């Protein structure tokens, strides 16, 4: 269709060639990998090791926002932190109205 093989490379394919999904079961095409890397190096370690820890920062942010909004967090605050992490758009609304069932849609 484009007249050339691999002229267009999808984002996910580029991620595989860069090593963002871990090691492939077989070696990848070296020329194609070099084209995608553009002089950079592939990921050779466990990709999750490259992520920075975010939980402590999120916990401090949730506690700060809860204090500003007058929300009492659960005894084990990590439960509320995970609620906000998993549901960022509605997490605080839930925490504000946790003891007020009328604030939520009926079942």
XYZ file of C-alpha atoms in Angstrom:
107
model
C 0.000 0.000 0.000
C 2.794 2.458 0.860
C 5.238 0.854 -1.556
C 7.737 0.099 1.184
C 7.728 -2.464 3.950
C 7.531 -1.019 7.483
C 7.241 2.560 6.202
C 4.675 3.213 8.905
C 5.384 1.787 12.357
C 2.621 1.727 14.967
C 3.345 3.105 18.432
C 2.958 -0.341 19.991
C 5.319 -1.920 17.461
C 7.882 0.789 18.187
C 7.489 0.012 21.900
C 8.250 -3.657 21.274
C 11.306 -2.749 19.208
C 12.500 -0.366 21.950
C 12.097 -3.068 24.613
C 9.325 -1.280 26.515
C 7.369 -4.538 26.839
C 10.339 -6.660 27.910
C 12.365 -9.127 25.896
C 10.933 -10.680 22.765
C 11.024 -14.473 22.422
C 13.154 -14.129 19.265
C 15.568 -11.397 18.165
C 13.982 -8.457 16.331
C 15.023 -7.090 12.944
C 18.177 -5.080 13.800
C 17.762 -2.556 10.970
C 14.157 -1.869 11.928
C 15.093 -1.571 15.593
C 17.888 0.902 14.778
C 15.425 2.984 12.753
C 12.982 3.127 15.650
C 15.644 3.820 18.290
C 17.064 6.774 16.304
C 20.471 6.393 17.938
C 19.091 5.620 21.394
C 19.545 2.438 23.364
C 16.876 -0.243 23.823
C 15.484 -1.018 27.254
C 17.453 -4.009 28.537
C 16.238 -4.125 32.132
C 12.801 -4.893 33.510
C 10.695 -1.987 32.125
C 8.872 -1.455 35.431
C 12.225 -0.683 37.078
C 12.313 2.555 35.069
C 9.129 3.903 36.677
C 9.562 6.367 39.520
C 7.748 5.600 42.784
C 4.542 7.631 42.958
C 2.660 6.254 45.954
C 4.286 8.450 48.631
C 3.701 11.580 46.542
C 0.086 10.601 45.860
C -0.518 9.807 49.534
C 0.763 13.244 50.593
C -1.366 14.913 47.905
C -4.530 13.037 48.912
C -3.991 13.842 52.601
C -3.418 17.522 51.760
C -6.530 17.749 49.585
C -8.608 15.871 52.155
C -7.523 18.305 54.857
C -8.322 21.304 52.614
C -11.778 19.908 51.813
C -12.486 18.768 55.371
C -12.684 15.100 54.407
C -11.952 12.543 57.106
C -9.895 9.704 55.666
C -10.266 6.083 56.764
C -8.160 4.774 59.628
C -5.941 3.071 57.080
C -5.480 6.012 54.684
C -3.917 3.828 51.990
C -7.409 2.545 51.110
C -8.550 6.080 50.333
C -5.321 6.863 48.476
C -5.863 3.826 46.251
C -9.487 4.861 45.679
C -8.309 8.240 44.364
C -5.523 6.592 42.338
C -7.917 4.172 40.644
C -10.779 6.641 40.183
C -9.243 10.138 39.945
C -12.359 11.838 38.538
C -14.783 10.641 41.207
C -12.550 9.463 44.057
C -12.841 12.614 46.159
C -16.598 12.864 45.541
C -16.916 9.351 46.937
C -14.735 10.183 49.954
C -16.723 13.368 50.649
C -20.033 11.509 50.526
C -18.973 8.121 51.845
C -21.577 8.271 54.642
C -24.271 9.971 52.520
C -25.921 7.417 50.219
C -28.324 10.075 48.878
C -25.405 11.753 47.077
C -25.027 8.786 44.735
C -27.224 7.388 41.991
C -29.805 4.866 43.175
C -29.064 1.230 42.522
